[in-house]
Coordinates of C-alpha atoms and ligand atoms in Angstrom, one line a residue:
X1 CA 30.9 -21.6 -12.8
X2 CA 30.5 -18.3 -13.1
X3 CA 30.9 -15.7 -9.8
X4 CA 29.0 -12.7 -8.6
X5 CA 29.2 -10.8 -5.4
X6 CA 26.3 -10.6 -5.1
X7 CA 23.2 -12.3 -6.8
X8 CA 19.5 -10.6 -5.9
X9 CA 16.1 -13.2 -6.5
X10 CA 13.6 -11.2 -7.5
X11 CA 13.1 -8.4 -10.1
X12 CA 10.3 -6.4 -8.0
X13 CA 10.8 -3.4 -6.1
X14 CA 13.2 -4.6 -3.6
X15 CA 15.3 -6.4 -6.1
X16 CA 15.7 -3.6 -8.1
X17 CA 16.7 -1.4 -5.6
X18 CA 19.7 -3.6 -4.0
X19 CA 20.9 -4.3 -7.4
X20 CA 20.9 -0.7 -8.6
X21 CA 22.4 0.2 -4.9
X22 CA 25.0 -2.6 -5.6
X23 CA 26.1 -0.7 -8.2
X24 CA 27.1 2.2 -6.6
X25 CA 29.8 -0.3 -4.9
X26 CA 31.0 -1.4 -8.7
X27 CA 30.3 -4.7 -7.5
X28 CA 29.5 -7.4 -9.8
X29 CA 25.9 -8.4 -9.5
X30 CA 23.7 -11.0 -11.2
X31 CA 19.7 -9.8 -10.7
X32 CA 17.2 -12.8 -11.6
X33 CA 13.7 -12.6 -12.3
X34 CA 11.3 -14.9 -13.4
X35 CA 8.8 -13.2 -15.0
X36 CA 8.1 -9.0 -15.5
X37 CA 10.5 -6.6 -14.3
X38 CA 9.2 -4.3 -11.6
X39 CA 7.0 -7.1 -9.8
X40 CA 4.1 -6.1 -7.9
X41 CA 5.0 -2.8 -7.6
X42 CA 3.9 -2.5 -11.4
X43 CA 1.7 -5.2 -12.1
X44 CA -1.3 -6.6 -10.8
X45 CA 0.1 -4.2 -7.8
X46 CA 0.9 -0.7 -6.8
X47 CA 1.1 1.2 -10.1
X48 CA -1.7 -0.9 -12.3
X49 CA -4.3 -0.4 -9.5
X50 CA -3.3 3.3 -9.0
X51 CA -3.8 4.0 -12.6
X52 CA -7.3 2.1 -12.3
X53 CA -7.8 4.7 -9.2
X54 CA -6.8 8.2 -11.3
X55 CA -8.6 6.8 -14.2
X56 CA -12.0 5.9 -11.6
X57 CA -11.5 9.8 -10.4
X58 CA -11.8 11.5 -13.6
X59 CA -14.6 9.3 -14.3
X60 CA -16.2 10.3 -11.4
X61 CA -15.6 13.8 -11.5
X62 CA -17.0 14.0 -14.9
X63 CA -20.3 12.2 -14.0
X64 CA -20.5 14.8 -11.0
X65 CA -20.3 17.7 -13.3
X66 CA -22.7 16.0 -15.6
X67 CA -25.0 15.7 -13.3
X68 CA -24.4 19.0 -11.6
X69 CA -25.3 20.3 -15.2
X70 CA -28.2 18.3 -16.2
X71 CA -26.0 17.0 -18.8
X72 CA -26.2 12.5 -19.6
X73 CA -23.1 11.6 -17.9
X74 CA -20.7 9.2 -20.8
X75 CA -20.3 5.8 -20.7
X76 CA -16.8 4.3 -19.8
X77 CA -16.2 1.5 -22.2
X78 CA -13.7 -0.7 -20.0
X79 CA -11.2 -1.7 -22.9
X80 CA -10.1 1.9 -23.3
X81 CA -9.5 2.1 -19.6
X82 CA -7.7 -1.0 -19.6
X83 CA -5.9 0.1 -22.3
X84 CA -4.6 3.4 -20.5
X85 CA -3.8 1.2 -17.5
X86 CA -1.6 -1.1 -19.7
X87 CA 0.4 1.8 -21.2
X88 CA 0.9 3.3 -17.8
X89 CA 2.6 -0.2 -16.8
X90 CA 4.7 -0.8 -19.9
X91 CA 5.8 2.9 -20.0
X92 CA 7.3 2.1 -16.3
X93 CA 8.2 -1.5 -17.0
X94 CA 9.9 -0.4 -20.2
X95 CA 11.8 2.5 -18.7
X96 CA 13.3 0.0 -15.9
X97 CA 14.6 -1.7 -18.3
X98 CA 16.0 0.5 -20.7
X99 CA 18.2 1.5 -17.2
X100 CA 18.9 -1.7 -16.3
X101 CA 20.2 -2.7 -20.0
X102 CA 22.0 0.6 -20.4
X103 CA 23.7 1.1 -16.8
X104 CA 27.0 -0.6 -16.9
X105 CA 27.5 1.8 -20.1
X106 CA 26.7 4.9 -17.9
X107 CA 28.8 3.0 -14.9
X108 CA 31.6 2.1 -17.4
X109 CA 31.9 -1.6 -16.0
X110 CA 30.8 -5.0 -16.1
X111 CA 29.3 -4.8 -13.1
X112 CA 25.8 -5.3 -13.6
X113 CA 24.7 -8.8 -15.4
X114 CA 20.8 -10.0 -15.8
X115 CA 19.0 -13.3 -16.2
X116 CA 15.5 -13.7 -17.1
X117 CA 14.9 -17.2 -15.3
X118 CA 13.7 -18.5 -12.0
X119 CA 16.6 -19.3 -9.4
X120 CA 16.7 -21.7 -6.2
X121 CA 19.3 -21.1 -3.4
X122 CA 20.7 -24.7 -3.3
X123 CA 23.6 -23.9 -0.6
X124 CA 24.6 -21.3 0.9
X125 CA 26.4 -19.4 -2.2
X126 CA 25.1 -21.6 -5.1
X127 CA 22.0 -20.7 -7.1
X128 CA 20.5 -22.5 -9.7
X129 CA 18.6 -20.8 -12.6
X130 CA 16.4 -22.6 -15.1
X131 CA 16.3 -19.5 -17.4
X132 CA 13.1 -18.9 -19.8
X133 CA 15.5 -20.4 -22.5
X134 CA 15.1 -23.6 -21.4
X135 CA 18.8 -23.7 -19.9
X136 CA 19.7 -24.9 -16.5
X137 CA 22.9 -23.3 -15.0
X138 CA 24.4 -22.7 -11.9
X139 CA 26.5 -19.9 -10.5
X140 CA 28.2 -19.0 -7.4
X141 CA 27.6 -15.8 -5.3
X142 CA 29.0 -14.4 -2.0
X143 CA 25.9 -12.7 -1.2
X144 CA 22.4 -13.6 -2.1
X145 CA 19.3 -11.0 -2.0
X146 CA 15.9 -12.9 -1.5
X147 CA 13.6 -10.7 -3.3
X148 CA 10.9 -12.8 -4.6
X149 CA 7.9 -10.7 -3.0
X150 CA 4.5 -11.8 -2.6
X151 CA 1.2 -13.1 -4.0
X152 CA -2.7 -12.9 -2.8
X153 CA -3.7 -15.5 -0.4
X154 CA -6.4 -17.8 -1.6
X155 CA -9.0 -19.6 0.8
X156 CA -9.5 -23.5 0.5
X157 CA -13.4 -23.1 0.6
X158 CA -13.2 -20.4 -2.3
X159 CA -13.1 -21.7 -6.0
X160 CA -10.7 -19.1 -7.5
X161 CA -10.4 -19.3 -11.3
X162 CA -9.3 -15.8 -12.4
X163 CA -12.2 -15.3 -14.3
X164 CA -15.4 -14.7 -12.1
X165 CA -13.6 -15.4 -8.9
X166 CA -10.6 -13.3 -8.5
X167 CA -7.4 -11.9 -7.0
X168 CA -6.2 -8.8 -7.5
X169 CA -3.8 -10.6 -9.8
X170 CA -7.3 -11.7 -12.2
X171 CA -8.5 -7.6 -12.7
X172 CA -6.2 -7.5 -15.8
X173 CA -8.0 -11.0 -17.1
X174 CA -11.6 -8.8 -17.0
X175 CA -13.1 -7.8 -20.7
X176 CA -15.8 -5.3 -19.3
X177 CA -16.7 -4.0 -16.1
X178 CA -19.2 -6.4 -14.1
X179 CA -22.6 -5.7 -13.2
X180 CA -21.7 -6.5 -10.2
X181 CA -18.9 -7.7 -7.4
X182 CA -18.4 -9.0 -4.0
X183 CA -14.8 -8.0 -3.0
X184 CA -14.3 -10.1 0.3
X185 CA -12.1 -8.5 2.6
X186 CA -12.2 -4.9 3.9
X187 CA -8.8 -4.3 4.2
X188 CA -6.5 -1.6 1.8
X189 CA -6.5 -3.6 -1.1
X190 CA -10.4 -4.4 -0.6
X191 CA -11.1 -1.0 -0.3
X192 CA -9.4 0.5 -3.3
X193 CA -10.9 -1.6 -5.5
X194 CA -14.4 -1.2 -3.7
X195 CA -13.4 2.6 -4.2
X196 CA -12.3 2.3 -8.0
X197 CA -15.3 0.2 -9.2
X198 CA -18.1 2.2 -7.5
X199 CA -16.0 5.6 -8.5
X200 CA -16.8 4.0 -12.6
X201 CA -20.7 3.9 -11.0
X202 CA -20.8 0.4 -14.0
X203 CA -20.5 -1.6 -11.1
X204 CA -22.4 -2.4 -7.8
X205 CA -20.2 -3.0 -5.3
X206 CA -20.5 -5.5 -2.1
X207 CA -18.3 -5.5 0.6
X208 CA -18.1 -8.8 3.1
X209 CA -16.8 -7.6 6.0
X210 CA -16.5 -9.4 9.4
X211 CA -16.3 -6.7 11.4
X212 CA -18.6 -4.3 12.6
X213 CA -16.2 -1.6 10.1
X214 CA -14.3 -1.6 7.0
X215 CA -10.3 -1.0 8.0
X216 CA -10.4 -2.4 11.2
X217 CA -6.6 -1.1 12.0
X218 CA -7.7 2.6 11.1
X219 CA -9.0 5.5 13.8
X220 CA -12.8 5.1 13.8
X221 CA -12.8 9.1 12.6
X222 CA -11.2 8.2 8.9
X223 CA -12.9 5.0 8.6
X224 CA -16.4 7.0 8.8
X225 CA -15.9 9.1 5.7
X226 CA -14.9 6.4 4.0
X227 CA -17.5 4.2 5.0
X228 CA -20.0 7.0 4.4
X229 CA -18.3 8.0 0.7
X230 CA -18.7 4.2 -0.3
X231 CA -22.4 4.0 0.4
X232 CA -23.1 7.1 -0.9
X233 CA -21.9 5.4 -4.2
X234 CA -24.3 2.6 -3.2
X235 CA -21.9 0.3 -1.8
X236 CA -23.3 -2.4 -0.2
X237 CA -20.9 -3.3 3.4
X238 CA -22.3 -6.4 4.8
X239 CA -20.8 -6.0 8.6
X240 CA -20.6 -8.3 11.3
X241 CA -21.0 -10.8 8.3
X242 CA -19.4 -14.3 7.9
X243 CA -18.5 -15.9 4.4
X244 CA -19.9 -19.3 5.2
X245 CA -20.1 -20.5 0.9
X246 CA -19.2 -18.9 -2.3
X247 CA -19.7 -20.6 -5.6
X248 CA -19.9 -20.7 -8.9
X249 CA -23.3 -21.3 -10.6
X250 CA -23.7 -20.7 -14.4
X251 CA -21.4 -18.8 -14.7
X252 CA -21.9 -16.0 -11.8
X253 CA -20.9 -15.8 -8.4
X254 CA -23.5 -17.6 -5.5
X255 CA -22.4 -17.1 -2.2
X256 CA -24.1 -17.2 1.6
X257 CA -23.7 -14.6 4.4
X258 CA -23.9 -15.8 8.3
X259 CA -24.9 -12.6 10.2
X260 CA -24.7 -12.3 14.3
X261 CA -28.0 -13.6 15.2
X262 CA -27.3 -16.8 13.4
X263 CA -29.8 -16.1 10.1
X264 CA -28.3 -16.5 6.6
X265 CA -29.1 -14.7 3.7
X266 CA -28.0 -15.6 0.2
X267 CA -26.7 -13.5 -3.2
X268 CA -26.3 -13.2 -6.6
X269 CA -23.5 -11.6 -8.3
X270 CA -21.3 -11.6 -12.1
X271 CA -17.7 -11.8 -9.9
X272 CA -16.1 -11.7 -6.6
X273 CA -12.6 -10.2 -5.7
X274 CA -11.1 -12.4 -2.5
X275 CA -8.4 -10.0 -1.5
X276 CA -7.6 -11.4 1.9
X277 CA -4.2 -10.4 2.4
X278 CA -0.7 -12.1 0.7
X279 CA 1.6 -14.8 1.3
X280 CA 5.6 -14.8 0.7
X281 CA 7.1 -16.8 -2.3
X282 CA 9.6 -18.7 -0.5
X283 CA 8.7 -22.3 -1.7
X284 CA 10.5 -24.2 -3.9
X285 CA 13.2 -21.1 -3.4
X286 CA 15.8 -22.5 -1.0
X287 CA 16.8 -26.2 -0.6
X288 CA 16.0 -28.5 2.0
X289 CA 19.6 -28.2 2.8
X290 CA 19.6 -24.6 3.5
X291 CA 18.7 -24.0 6.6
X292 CA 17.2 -20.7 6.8
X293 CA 14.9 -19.7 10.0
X294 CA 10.9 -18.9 8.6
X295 CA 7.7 -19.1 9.5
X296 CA 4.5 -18.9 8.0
X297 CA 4.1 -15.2 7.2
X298 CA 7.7 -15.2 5.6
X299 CA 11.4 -15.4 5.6
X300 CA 12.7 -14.4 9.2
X301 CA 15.0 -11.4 9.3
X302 CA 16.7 -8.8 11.5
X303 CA 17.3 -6.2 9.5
X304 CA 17.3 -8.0 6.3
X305 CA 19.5 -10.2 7.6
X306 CA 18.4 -13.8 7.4
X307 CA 19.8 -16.6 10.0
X308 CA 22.5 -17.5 7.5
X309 CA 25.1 -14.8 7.5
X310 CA 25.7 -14.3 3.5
X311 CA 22.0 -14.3 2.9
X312 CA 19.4 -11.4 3.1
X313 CA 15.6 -10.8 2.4
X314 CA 13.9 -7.7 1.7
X315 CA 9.9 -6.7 0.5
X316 CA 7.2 -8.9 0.8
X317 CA 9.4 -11.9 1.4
X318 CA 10.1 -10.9 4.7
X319 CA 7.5 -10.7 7.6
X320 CA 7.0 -7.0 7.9
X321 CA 5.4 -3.9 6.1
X322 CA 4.5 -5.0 2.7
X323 CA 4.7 -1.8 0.5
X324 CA 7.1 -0.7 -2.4
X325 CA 8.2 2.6 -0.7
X326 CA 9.9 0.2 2.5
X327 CA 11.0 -3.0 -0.1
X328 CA 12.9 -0.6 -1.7
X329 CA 14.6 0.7 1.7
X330 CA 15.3 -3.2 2.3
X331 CA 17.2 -3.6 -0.7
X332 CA 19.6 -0.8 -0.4
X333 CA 20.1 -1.1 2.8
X334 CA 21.1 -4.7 2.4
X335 CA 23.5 -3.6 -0.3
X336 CA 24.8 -1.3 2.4
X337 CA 25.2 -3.9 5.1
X338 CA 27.2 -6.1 2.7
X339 CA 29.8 -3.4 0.8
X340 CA 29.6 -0.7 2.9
X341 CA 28.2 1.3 6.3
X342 CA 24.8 2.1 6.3
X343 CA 23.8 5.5 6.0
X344 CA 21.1 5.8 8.2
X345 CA 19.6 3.1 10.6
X346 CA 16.5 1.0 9.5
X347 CA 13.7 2.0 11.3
X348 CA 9.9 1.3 10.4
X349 CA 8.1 3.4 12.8
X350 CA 7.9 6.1 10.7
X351 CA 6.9 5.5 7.3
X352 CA 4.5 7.8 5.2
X353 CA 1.5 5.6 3.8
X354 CA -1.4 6.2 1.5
X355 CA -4.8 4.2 1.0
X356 CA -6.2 5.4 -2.6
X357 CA -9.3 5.9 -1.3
X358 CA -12.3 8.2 -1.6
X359 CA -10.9 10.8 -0.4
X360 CA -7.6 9.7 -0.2
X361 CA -6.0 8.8 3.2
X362 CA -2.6 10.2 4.3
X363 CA -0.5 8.6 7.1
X364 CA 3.0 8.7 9.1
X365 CA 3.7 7.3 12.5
X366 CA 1.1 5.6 14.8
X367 CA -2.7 6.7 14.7
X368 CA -5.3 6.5 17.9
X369 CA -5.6 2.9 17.6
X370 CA -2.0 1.7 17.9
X371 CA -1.5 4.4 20.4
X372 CA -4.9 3.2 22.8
X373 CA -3.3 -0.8 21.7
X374 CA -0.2 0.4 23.2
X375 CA -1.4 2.4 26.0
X376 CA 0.9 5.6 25.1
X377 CA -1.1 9.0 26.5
X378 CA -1.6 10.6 23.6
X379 CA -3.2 14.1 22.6
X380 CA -4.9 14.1 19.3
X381 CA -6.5 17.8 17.4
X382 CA -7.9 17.9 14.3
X383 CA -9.4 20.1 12.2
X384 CA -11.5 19.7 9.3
X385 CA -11.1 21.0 5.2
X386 CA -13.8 23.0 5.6
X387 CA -11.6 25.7 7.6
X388 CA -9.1 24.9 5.1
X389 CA -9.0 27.8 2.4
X390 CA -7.5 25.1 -0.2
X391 CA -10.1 22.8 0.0
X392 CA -12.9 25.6 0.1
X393 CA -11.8 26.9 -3.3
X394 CA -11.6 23.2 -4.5
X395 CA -14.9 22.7 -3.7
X396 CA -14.4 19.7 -1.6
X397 CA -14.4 19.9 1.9
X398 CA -14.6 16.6 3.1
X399 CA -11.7 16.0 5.1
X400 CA -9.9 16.2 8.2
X401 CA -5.9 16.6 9.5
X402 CA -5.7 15.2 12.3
X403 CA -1.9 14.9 14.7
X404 CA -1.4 12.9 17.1
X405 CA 1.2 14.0 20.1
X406 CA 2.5 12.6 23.2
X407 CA 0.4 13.6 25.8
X408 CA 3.2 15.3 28.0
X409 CA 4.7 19.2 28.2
X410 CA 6.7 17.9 24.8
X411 CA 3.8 17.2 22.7
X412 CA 6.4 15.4 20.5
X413 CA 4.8 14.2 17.2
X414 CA 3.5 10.5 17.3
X415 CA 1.8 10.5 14.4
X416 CA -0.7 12.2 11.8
X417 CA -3.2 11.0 9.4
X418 CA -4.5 13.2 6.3
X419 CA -8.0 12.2 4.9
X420 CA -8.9 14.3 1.5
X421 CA -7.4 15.6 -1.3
X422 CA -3.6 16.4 -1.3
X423 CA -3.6 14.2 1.7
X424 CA -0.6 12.3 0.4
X425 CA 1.6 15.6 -0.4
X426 CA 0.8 17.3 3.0
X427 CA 2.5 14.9 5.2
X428 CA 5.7 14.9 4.0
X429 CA 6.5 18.0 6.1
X430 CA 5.4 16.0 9.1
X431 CA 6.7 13.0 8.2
X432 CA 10.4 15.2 7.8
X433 CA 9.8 16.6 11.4
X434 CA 9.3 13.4 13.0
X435 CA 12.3 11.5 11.2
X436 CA 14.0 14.3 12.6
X437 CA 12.6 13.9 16.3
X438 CA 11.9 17.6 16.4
X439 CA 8.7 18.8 17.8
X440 CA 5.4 21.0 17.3
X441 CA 6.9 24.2 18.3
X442 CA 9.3 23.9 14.7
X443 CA 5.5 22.8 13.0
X444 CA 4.2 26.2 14.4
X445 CA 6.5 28.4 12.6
X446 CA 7.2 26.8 9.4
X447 CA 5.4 29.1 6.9
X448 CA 3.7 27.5 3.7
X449 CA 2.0 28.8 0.7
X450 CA -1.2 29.9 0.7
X451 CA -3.5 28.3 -0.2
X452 CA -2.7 24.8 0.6
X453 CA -3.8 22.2 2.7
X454 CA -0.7 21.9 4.6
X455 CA -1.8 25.7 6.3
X456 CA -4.2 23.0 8.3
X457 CA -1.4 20.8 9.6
X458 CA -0.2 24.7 11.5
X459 CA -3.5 25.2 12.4
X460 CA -3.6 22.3 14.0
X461 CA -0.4 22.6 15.5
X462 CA -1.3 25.9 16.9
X463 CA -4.5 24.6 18.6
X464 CA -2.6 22.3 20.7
X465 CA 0.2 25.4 21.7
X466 CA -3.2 27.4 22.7
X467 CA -2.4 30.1 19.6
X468 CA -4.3 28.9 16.5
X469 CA -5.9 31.7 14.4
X470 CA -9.6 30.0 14.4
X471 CA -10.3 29.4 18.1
X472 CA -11.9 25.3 18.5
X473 CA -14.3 26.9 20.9
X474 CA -16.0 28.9 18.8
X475 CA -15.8 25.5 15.6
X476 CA -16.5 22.7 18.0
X477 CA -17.8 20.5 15.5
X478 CA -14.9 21.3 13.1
X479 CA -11.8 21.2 15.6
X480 CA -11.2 18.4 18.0
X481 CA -9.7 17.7 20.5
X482 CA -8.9 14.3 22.4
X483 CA -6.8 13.3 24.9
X484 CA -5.8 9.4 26.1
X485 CA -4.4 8.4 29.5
X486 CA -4.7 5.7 32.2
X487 CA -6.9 3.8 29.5
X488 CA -9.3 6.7 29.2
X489 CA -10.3 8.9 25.8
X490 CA -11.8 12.1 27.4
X491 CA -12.8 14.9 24.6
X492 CA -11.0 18.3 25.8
X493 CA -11.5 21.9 24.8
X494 CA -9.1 24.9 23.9
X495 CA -10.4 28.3 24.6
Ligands
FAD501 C1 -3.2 -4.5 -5.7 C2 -2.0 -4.0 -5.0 C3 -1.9 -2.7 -4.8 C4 -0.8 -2.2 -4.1 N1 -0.7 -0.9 -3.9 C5 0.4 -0.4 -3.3 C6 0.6 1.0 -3.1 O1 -0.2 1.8 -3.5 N2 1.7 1.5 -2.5 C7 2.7 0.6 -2.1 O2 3.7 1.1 -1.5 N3 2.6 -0.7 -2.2 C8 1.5 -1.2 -2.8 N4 1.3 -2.6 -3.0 C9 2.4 -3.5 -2.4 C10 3.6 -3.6 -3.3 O3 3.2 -3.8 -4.6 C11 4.5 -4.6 -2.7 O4 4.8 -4.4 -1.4 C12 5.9 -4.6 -3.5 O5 5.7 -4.8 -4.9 C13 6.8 -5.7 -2.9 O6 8.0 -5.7 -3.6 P1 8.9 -6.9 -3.7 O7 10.1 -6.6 -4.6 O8 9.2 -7.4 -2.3 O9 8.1 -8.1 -4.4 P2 7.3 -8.2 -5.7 O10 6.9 -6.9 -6.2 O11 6.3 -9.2 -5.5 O12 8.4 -8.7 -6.7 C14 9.0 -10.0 -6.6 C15 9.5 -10.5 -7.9 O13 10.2 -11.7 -7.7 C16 10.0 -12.5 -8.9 N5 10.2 -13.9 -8.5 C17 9.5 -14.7 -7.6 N6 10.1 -15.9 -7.4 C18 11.2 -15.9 -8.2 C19 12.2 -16.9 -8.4 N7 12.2 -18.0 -7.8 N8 13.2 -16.5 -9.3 C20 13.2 -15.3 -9.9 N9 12.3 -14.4 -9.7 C21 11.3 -14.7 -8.9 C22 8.5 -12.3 -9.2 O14 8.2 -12.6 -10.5 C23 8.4 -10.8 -8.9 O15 8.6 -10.0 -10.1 C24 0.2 -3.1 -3.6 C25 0.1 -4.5 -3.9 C26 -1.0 -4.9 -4.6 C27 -1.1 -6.4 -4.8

């Protein structure tokens, strides 16, 4: 039986990254996957659906400018979209693996070994691998890396098919863009895809949302430009609504809304998207005999470490943050665990997140939610693109920066949240700062190009010190200012 040091399930983000780390320690590593390298964060996942997002912009910003000239906006045909969407993933699937064929010639060793097959733990350092051969084999490993991700949850009243009901898994199994869709769910992945079919303006959109808002975890500030963007492109958000039947009836989508006062109302669409969160792929992974501590939303860990010393779990297989950015972190950092000390701690608190939105929406560290939740005092300023040179000359002012601080002489950073363009590139000053623990005085005096949109993260900063250039007395409606304590928001003013 052949031997490894370490074996990694999976061949998604997390996977990848502990068996590319594991290389670093020349140890030798056997890295299984059953189907696509790069998982989910390339397929049917983070990279396909941001393509379908840039793609839904350009689109967008050429219908704008068509109609801003009187000019007949084109038609997007959806099978040369597609297309694009499918070269972006092969160009980053292919690349993987042209790295992952060609590294033990640029590590000069036999360290790295791959199997394209799906594996089951059946002890503690056995695996089993039915490769896509046809062969069974076994092999033995001191350490084993669960990696095997995610995939969307599915509702027991809703007929999925892949075809006019869907996950986001089923988008790539679409020939043209529908007339219309119900995406149930208003959470990120609902809302991109609310945002990237109503940005191709081929599709009316519905949203089913059982709330009273879209993004229920989100400060009530961000979620109103979204919600106000998405109807603007004739969204339709059913709130306070309750799914109560959805089928399928000549081929389109039937389903029956139960409002508040107890009335029902029923429509017609071509497809719905049910994108109701995801479940870990962790059955028919580890033998009965293996007893490793779980529960229903995944593999239990501390720190990656699973109840059974010699095995791990990292990404979505694990109970916490499911995005590629913090899989990735996982995997090398149970590579360090095992071979090595690692560098820095794992800590979650203050990871940099985007929703690929319209605009898009920036965030590190808590927001005014999880801080109220939490009952932290809290001071909160923001100020809005429109005082933002940047996002004047881009002609798009809609936007805000807002930062969250802890409502004490510190005024340490808790958290910010950029909504609008370049939102994703201007926290990662902010996000540096608070990894760092330092506060808003070192935010004050860092100087940035001009113009940018980061000059508004300063400005904001220099409200809450009392020296900002534009004075939030004189642009109330455009600088904010909030404080929380004792259970209490209460609206403040600067000079
Ligand atoms: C529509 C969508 C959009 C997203 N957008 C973003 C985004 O913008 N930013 C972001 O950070 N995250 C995003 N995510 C989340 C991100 O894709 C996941 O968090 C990430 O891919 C998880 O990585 P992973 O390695 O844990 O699992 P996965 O990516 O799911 O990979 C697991 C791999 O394991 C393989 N596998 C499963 N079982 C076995 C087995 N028994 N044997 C061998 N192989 C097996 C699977 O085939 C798969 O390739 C998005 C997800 C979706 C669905």
């Amino acid at each position: 039986m052949e031997k490894y040091d370490v074996c990694v399930i999976g061949g998604g983000p997390a996977g990848y990254a502990a068996a590319m780390r594991a290389v670093d320690f020349k140890k030798k590593i056997l890295l299984i996957e059953k189907k696509r390298i790069g998982g989910a964060g390339i397929h049917n996942g983070a990279l396909s659906s941001k393509t379908w997002w840039e793609l839904s912009r350009e689109a967008l910003a050429l219908s704008t400018h068509c109609k801003s000239t009187n000019v007949p906006a084109p038609k997007h045909h959806f099978q040369i979209l597609k297309d694009e969407v499918d070269k972006a993933v092969t160009k980053r699937r292919e690349l993987l693996e042209h790295h992952m064929h060609n590294i033990n010639l640029n590590s000069q060793g036999d360290y790295f070994h791959f199997k394209h097959g799906t594996a089951k733990v059946i002890s503690e350092d056995i695996v089993s691998i039915k490769t896509c051969e046809g062969e069974n084999i076994e092999i033995k490993s001191d350490n084993i890396i669960l990696a095997t991700g995610s995939r969307p949850r599915k509702l027991e009243q809703i007929p999925i098919d892949e075809e006019i009901i869907l996950t986001s898994d089923g988008i790539e199994n679409l020939k043209e863009f529908p007339k219309s869709i119900v995406i149930v769910g208003a959470g990120v992945i609902g809302c991109e895809f609310a945002t990237i079919f109503s940005n191709f303006g081929q599709t009316k959109v519905h949203m089913i949302d059982k709330g009273n808002r879209i993004l229920p975890f989100e400060d009530e500030d961000i979620v109103n430009i979204i919600e106000k963007n998405l109807e603007r492109k004739e969204v339709l958000i059913h709130r306070n609504s309750k799914l109560v039947e959805m089928k399928v009836v000549n081929k389109t989508v039937v389903y029956t809304l139960e409002y508040d006062n107890g009335s029902r109302e029923m429509f017609h669409v071509e497809k719905a998207l049910v994108s109701v969160g995801r479940i870990p792929n962790y059955e028919s992974l580890i033998s009965e005999s293996v007893k490793i501590e779980k529960d229903s939303r995944g593999i239990i860990d501390n720190l990656t470490r699973t109840s059974i010393p010699n095995i791990y779990a990292v990404g979505d297989i694990t109970a916490d943050i499911a995005l590629v950015n913090v899989g990735e972190l996982e995997g090398r950092y149970a590579i360090e665990q095992m071979f090595g000390k690692p560098e820095k701690n794992l800590i979650y608190e203050n990871i940099s997140t985007i929703m690929f939105l319209a605009p898009e929406v920036a965030g590190v560290g808590i927001n005014e939610v999880q801080a109220q939740k939490q009952n932290i005092p809290y001071k909160a300023v923001s100020i809005d693109y429109s005082c933002i040179s940047r996002a004047i000359a881009m002609r798009n002012t809609d936007g805000f920066i807002k930062i969250i601080v802890s409502n004490d002489d510190d005024m340490k950073v808790l958290g910010m949240r950029v909504v609008g363009e370049h939102a994703s590139s201007s926290i990662e000053a902010v996000a540096l700062l608070i990894s760092m623990g330092k506060g808003i005085n070192e935010l004050a005096e860092l100087i940035h190009p001009h113009p940018s949109i980061i000059e508004g993260i300063q400005e904001c900063v220099r409200m809450l010190l009392n020296k900002s250039m534009l004075k939030p007395g004189v642009l109330r409606n455009a600088m904010r200012c909030r404080s929380f304590k004792n259970g209490e928001v209460k609206v403040f003013e600067f000079a």
